[in-house]
CSV table of C-alpha atoms in Angstrom, one decimal:
chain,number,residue,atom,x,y,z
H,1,UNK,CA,9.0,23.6,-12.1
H,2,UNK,CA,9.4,19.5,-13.3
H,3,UNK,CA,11.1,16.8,-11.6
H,4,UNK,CA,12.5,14.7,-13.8
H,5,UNK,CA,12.9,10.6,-12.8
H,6,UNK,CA,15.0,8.2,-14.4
H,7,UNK,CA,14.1,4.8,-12.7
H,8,UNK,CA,15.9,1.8,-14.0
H,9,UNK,CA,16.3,3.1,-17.1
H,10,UNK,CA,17.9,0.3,-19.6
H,11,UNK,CA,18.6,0.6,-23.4
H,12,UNK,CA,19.7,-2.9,-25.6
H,13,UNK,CA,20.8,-2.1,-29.0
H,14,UNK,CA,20.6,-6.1,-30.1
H,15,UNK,CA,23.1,-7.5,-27.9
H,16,UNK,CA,24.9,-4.4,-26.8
H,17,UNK,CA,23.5,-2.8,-23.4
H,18,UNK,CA,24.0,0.8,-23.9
H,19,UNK,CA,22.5,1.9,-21.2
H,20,UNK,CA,22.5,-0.6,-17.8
H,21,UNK,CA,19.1,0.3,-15.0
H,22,UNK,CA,20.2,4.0,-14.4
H,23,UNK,CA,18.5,5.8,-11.7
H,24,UNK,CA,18.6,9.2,-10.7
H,25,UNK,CA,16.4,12.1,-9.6
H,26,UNK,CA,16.8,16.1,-10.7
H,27,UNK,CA,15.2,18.0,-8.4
H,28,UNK,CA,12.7,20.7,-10.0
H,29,UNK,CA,15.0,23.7,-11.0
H,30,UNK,CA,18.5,21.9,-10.5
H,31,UNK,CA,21.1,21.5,-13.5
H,32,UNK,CA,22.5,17.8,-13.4
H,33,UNK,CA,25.7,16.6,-15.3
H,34,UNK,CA,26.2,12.8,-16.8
H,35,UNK,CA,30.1,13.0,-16.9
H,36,UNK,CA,31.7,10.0,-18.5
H,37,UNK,CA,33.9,9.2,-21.4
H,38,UNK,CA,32.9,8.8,-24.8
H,39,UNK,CA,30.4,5.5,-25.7
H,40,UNK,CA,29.6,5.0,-21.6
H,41,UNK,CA,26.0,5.8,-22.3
H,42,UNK,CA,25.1,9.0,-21.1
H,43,UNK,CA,24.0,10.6,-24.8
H,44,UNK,CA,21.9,7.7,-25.2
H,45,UNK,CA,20.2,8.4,-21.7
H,46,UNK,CA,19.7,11.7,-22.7
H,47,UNK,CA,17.9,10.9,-26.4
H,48,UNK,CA,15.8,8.3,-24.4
H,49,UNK,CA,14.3,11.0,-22.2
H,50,UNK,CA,13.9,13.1,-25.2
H,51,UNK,CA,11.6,10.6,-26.7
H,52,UNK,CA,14.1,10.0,-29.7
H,53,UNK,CA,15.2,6.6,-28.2
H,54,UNK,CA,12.4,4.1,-26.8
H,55,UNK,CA,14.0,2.8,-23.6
H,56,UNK,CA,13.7,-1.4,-23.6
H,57,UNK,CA,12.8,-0.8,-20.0
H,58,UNK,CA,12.8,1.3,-17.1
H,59,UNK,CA,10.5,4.5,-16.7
H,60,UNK,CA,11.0,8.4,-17.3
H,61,UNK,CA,8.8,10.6,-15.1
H,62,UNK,CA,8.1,14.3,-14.9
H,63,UNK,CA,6.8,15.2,-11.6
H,64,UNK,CA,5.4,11.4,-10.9
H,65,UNK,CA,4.3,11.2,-14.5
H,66,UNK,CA,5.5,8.3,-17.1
H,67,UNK,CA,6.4,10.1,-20.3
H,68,UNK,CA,6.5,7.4,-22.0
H,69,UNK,CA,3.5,7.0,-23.8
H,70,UNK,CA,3.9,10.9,-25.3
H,71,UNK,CA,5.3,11.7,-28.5
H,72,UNK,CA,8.8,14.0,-28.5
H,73,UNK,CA,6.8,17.0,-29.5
H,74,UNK,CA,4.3,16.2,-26.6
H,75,UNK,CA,7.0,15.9,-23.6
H,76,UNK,CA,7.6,19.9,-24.2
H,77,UNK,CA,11.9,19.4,-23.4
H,78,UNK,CA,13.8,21.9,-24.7
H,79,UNK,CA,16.9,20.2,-26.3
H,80,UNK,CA,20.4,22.4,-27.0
H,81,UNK,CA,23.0,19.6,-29.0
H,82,UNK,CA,26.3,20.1,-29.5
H,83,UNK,CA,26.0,21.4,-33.2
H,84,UNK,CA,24.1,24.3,-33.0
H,85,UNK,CA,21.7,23.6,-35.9
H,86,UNK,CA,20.7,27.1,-36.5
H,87,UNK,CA,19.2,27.9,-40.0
H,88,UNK,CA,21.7,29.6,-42.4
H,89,UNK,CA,18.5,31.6,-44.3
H,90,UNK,CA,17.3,32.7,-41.4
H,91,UNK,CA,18.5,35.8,-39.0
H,92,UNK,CA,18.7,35.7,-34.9
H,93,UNK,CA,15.3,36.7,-34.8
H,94,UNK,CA,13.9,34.4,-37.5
H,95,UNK,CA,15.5,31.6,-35.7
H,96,UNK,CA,14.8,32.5,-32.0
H,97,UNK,CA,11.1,33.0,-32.6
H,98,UNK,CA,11.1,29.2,-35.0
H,99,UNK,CA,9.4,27.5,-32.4
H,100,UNK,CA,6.7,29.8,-31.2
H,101,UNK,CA,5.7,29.9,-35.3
H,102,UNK,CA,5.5,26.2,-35.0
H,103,UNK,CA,3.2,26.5,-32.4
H,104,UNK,CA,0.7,29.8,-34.7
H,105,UNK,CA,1.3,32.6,-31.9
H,106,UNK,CA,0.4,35.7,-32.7
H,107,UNK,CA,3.4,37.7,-34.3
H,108,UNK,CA,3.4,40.8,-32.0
H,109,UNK,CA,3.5,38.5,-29.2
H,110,UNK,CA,6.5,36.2,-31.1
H,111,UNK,CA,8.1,39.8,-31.5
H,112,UNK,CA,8.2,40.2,-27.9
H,113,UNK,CA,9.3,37.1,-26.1
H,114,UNK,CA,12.0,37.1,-28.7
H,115,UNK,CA,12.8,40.7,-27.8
H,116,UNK,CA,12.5,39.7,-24.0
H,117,UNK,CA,14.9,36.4,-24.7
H,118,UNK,CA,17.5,38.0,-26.6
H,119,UNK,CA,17.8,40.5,-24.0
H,120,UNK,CA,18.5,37.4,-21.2
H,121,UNK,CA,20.9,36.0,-23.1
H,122,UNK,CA,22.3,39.2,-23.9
H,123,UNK,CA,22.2,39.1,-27.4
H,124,UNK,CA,19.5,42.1,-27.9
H,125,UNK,CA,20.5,44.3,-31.3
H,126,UNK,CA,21.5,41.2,-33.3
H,127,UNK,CA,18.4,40.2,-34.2
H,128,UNK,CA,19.1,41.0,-38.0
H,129,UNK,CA,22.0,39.0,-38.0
H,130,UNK,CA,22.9,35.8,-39.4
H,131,UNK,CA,24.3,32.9,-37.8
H,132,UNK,CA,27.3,33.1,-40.4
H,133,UNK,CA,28.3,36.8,-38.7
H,134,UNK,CA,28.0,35.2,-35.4
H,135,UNK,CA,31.2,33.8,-33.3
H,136,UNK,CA,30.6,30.5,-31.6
H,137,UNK,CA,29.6,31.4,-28.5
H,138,UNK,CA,27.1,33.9,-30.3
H,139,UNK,CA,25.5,31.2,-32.3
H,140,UNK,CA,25.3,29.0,-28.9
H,141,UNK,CA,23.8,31.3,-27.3
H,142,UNK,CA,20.9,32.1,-30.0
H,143,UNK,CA,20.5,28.0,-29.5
H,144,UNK,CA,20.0,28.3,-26.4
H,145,UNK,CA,17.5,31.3,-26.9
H,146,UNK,CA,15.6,29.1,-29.2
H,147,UNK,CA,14.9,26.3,-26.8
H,148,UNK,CA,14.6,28.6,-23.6
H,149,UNK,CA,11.3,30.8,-25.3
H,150,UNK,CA,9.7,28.0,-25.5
H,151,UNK,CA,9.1,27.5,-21.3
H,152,UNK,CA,10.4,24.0,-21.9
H,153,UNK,CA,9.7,21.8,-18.4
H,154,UNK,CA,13.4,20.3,-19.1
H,155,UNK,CA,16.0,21.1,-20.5
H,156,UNK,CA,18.4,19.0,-22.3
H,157,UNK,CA,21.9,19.8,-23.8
H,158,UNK,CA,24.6,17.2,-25.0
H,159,UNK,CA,27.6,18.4,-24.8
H,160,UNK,CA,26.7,21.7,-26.4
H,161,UNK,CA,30.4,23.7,-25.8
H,162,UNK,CA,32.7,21.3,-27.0
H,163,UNK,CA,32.7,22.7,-30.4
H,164,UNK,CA,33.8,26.4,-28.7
H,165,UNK,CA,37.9,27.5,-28.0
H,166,UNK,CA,39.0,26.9,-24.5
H,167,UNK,CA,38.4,30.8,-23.6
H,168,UNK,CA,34.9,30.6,-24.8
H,169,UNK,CA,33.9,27.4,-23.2
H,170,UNK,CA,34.6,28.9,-19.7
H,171,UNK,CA,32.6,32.0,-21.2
H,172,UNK,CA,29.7,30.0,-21.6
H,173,UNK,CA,30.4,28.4,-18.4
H,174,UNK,CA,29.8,31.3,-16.6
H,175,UNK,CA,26.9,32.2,-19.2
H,176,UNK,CA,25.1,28.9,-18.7
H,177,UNK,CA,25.4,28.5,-14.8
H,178,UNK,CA,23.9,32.3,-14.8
H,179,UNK,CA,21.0,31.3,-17.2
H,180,UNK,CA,19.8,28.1,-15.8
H,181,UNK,CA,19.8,29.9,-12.3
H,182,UNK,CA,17.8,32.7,-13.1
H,183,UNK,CA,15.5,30.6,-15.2
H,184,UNK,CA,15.3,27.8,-12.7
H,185,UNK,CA,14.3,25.1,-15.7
H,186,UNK,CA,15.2,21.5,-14.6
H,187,UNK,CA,18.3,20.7,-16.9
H,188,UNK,CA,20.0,17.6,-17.7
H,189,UNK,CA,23.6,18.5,-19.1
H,190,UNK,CA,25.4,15.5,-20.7
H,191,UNK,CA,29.6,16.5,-20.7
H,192,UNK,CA,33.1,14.3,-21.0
H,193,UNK,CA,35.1,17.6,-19.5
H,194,UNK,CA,35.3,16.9,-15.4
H,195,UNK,CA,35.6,20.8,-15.3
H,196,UNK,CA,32.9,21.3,-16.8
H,197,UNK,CA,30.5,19.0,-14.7
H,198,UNK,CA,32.3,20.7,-11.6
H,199,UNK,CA,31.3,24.0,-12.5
H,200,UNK,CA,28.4,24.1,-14.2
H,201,UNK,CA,26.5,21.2,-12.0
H,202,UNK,CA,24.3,20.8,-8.6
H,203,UNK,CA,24.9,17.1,-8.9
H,204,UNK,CA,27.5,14.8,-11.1
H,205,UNK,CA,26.3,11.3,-12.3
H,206,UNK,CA,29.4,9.8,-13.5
H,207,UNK,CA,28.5,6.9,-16.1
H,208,UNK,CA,31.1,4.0,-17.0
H,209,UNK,CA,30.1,1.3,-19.5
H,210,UNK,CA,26.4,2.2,-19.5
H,211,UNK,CA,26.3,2.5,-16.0
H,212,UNK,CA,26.1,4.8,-13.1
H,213,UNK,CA,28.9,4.2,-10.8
H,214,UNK,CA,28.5,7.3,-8.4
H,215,UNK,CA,25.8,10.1,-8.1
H,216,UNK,CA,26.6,13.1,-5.8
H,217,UNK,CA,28.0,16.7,-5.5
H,218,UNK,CA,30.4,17.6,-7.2
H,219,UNK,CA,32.7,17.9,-4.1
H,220,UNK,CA,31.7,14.4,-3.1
H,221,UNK,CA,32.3,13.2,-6.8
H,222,UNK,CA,36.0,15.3,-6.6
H,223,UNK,CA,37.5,14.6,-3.2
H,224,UNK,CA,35.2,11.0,-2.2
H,225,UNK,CA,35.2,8.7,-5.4
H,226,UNK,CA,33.9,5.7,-4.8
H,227,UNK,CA,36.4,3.8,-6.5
H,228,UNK,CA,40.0,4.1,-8.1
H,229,UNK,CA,38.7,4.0,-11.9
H,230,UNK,CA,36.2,7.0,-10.8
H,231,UNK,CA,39.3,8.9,-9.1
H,232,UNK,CA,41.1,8.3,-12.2
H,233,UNK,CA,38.9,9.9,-14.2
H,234,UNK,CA,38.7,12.8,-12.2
H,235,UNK,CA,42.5,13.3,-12.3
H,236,UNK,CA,43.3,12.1,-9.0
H,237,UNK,CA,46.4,9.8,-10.3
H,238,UNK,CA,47.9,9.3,-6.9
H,239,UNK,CA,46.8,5.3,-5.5
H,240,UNK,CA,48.0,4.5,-1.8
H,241,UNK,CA,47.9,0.7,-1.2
H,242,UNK,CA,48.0,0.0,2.6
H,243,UNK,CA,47.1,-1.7,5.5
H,244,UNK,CA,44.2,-0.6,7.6
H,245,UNK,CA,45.6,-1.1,11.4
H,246,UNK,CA,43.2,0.6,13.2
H,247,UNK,CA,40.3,2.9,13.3
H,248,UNK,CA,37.7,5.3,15.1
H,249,UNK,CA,36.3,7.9,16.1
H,250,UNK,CA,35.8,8.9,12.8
H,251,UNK,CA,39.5,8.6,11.5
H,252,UNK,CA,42.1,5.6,10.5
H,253,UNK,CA,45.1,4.8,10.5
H,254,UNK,CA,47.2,2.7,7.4
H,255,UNK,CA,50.3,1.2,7.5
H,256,UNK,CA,52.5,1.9,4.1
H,257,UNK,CA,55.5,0.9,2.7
H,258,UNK,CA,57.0,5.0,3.1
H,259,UNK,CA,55.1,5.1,7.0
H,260,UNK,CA,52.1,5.0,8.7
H,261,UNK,CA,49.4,7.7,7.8
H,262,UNK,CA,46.3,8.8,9.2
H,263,UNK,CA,43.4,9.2,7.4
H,264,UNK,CA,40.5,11.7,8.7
H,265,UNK,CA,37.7,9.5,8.1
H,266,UNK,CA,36.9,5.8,8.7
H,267,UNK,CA,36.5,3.5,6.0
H,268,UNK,CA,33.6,0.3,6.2
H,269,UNK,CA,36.4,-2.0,6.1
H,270,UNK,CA,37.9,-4.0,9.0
H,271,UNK,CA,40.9,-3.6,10.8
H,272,UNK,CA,43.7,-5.6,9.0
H,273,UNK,CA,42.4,-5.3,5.2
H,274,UNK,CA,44.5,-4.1,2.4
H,275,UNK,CA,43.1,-0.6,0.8
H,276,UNK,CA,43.6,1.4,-1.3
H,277,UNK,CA,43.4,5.2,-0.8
H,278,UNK,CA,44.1,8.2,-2.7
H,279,UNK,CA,45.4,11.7,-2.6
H,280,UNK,CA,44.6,14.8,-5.3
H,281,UNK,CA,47.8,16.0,-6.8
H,282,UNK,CA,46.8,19.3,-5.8
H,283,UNK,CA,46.0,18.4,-2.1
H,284,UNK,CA,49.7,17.5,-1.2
H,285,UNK,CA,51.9,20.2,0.8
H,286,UNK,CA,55.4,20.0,-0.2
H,287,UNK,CA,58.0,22.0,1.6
H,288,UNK,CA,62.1,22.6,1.5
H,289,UNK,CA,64.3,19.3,2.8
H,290,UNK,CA,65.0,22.2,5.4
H,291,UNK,CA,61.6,22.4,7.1
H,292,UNK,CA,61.7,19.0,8.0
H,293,UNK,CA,61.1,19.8,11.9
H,294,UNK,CA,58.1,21.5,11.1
H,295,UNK,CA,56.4,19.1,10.2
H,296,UNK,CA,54.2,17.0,12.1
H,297,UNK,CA,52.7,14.2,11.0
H,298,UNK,CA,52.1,12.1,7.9
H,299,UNK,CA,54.9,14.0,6.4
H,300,UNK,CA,58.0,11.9,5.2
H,301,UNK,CA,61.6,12.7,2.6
H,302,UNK,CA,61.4,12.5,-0.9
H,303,UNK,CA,63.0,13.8,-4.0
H,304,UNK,CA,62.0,15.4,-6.8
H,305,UNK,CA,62.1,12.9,-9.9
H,306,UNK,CA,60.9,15.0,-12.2
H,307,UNK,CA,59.2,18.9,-12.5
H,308,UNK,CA,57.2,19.8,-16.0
H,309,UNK,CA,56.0,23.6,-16.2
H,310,UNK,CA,52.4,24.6,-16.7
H,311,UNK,CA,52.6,28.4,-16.3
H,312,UNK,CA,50.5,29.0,-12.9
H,313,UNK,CA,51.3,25.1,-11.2
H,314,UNK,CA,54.5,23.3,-11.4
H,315,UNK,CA,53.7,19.8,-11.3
H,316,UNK,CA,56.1,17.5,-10.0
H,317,UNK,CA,56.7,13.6,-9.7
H,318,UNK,CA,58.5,12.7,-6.7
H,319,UNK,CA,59.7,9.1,-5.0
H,320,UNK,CA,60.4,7.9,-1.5
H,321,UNK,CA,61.9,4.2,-1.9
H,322,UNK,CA,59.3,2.5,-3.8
H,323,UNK,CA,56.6,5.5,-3.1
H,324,UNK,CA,55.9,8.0,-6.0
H,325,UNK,CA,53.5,10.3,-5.6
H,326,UNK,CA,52.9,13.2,-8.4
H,327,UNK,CA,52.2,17.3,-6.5
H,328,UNK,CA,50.8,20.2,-8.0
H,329,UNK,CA,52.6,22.9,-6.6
H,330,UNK,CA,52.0,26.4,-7.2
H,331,UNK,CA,54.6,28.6,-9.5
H,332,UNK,CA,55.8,31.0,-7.9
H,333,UNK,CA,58.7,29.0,-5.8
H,334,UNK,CA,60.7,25.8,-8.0
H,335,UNK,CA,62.4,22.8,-6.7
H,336,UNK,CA,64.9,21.3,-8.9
H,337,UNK,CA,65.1,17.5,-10.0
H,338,UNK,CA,67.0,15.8,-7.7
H,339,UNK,CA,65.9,17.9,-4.7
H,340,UNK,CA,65.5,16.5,-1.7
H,341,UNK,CA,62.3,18.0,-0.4
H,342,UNK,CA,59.3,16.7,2.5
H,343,UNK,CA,56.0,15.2,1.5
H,344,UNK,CA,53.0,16.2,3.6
H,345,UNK,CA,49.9,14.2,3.4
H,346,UNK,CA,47.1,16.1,5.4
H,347,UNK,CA,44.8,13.4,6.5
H,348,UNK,CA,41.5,15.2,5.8
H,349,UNK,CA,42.7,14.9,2.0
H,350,UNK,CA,43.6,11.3,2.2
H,351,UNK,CA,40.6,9.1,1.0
H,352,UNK,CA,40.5,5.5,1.3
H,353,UNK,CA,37.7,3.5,-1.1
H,354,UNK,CA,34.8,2.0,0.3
H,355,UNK,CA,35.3,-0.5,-1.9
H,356,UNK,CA,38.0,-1.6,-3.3
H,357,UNK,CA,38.6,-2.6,-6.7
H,358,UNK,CA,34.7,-1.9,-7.9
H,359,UNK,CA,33.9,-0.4,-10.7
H,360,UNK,CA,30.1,-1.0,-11.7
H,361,UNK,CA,28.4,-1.3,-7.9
H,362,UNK,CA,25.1,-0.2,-7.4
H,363,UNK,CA,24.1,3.6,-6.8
């Protein structure tokens, strides 16, 4: 298995830095994501360590070893884009088996590891098919196929299931997490859809402007954003300005405009600073204006301002004084707009920013 290095990694296009000193490390058999919205970068990362792009500086390793000097065809990385290039004249097989022609082996021997590929990505008894009789996630797959029989040491795929239907993307999902597992190749996955990068990835590098603003698990990425533009991105809308009165022994304590809250972790900032902290829609309890006494702490009165359906969550914007906070609730129970109702902000859930107002800090 390959470990692939990216060490200060930095690509000008004349006066436009497209890519800004990014560092990161896959381990050998891990599946990474670069998650970041269109133009931040992270396809341009990816070509770079495909050979297609020459970095202007920075290194690209595979187990300690510059790349750089080798030729695409030399690095042996398996690519899978987005389009899935397959060739119209050709059937499953024909294209499957395109690489190992490229490189003369023996037919029977082609025969087989197509046989034995198609089988893995559960495709066998379509080999005399076309791509045009394929679905999408058919066709994906056979891309996949293609790049996987060729042992690459690194795997490469940009984006590759944003051309399928919703239903078919979590397929693939599924299909791709499953693969990449049994397989154990080293795989760089370059995505825009937070879901996806949850799901499908060991670690998240999350790119803004052409550089990497956080690098971590995907729960640390989710619930622990390093700043509010990161949280933003990652759908947690709900931003908590307050005063840090005290803390310890691993927890804090703000002082808002709706109450005091305490916050199960301590941020690096001292006592008396303004922060800024932030709670996942989802994350928030919400319970009848009638269950008031039940609740302990952090909890305060609010009212329902407004309630949109979404089939399995209800998700609801609600307002105490100047405090607005939007809740994902669940379905199956409704609360009304007007309603009064009681906010519960359980402080393990409540994250405060190690640094405020950043954006581009260092990894």
């Amino acid at each position: 298995m390959t470990e692939l290095e990216i060490d200060s990694l930095v690509k000008r296009f004349d006066d436009v830095i497209a890519v800004g000193g990014v560092s990161l490390t896959v381990k050998a058999g891990s599946l990474v994501a670069l998650l970041g919205p269109s133009g931040c970068g992270k396809t341009t990362t990816l070509r770079m360590i495909a050979g297609l792009e020459q970095p202007t500086a920075g290194d690209i390793r595979f187990n300690g070893e510059s790349v750089l000097p080798l030729q695409p065809e030399k690095r042996n990385i398996g690519m899978v884009f987005q389009r899935y290039v397959l060739f119209p004249h050709m059937n499953v097989a024909g294209n499957v088996g395109f690489g190992l022609r490229m490189r003369r082996l023996p037919k029977a021997e082609i025969a087989e590891r197509v046989r034995e590929v198609l089988e893995i990505v559960q495709l066998d008894g379509f080999e005399r098919r076309f791509p045009s009789q394929l679905s999408g996630g058919q066709q994906q797959r056979v891309a996949i196929a293609r790049t996987v029989i060729t042992n690459p040491r690194v795997m490469l795929m940009d984006e590759p299931l944003s051309n399928l239907d919703a239903k078919l993307r979590e397929e693939m999902r599924a299909f791709i997490t499953d693969l990449q597992k049994r397989l154990q190749i080293t795989t760089l996955f370059v995505t825009h859809d937070q879901v996806e990068a949850i799901e499908l990835a060991d670690q998240i590098g999350v790119m803004f402007d052409g550089n990497l603003v956080q690098f971590g698990t995907p729960e640390e990425i989710f619930n622990r954003p390093r700043t509010s533009r990161i949280a933003d991105f990652m759908g947690a809308t709900n931003l908590i300005v307050g005063t840090l009165e005290r803390k310890g022994d691993g927890e804090s304590v703000l002082t808002t405009s709706v109450q005091k809250l305490r916050v199960g972790h301590a941020p690096p900032h001292p006592v008396g600073s303004e922060v800024v902290a932030t709670v996942r829609p989802e994350h928030i309890d919400l319970f009848p204006a009638a269950a008031g006494g039940d609740c302990a702490e952090n909890c305060f009165s609010a009212a329902i301002e407004e309630a949109v359906y979404y089939g399995g969550t209800v998700s609801y914007q609600v307002r105490s004084g100047d405090f607005s906070l939007q809740i994902k609730d669940r379905s199956t129970r409704r609360f009304a707009r007007g309603e009064g109702v009681i906010v519960r902000l359980n402080p393990e859930n409540l994250w405060v920013f190690p640094e405020v107002g950043g954006e581009r800090e260092a990894v």
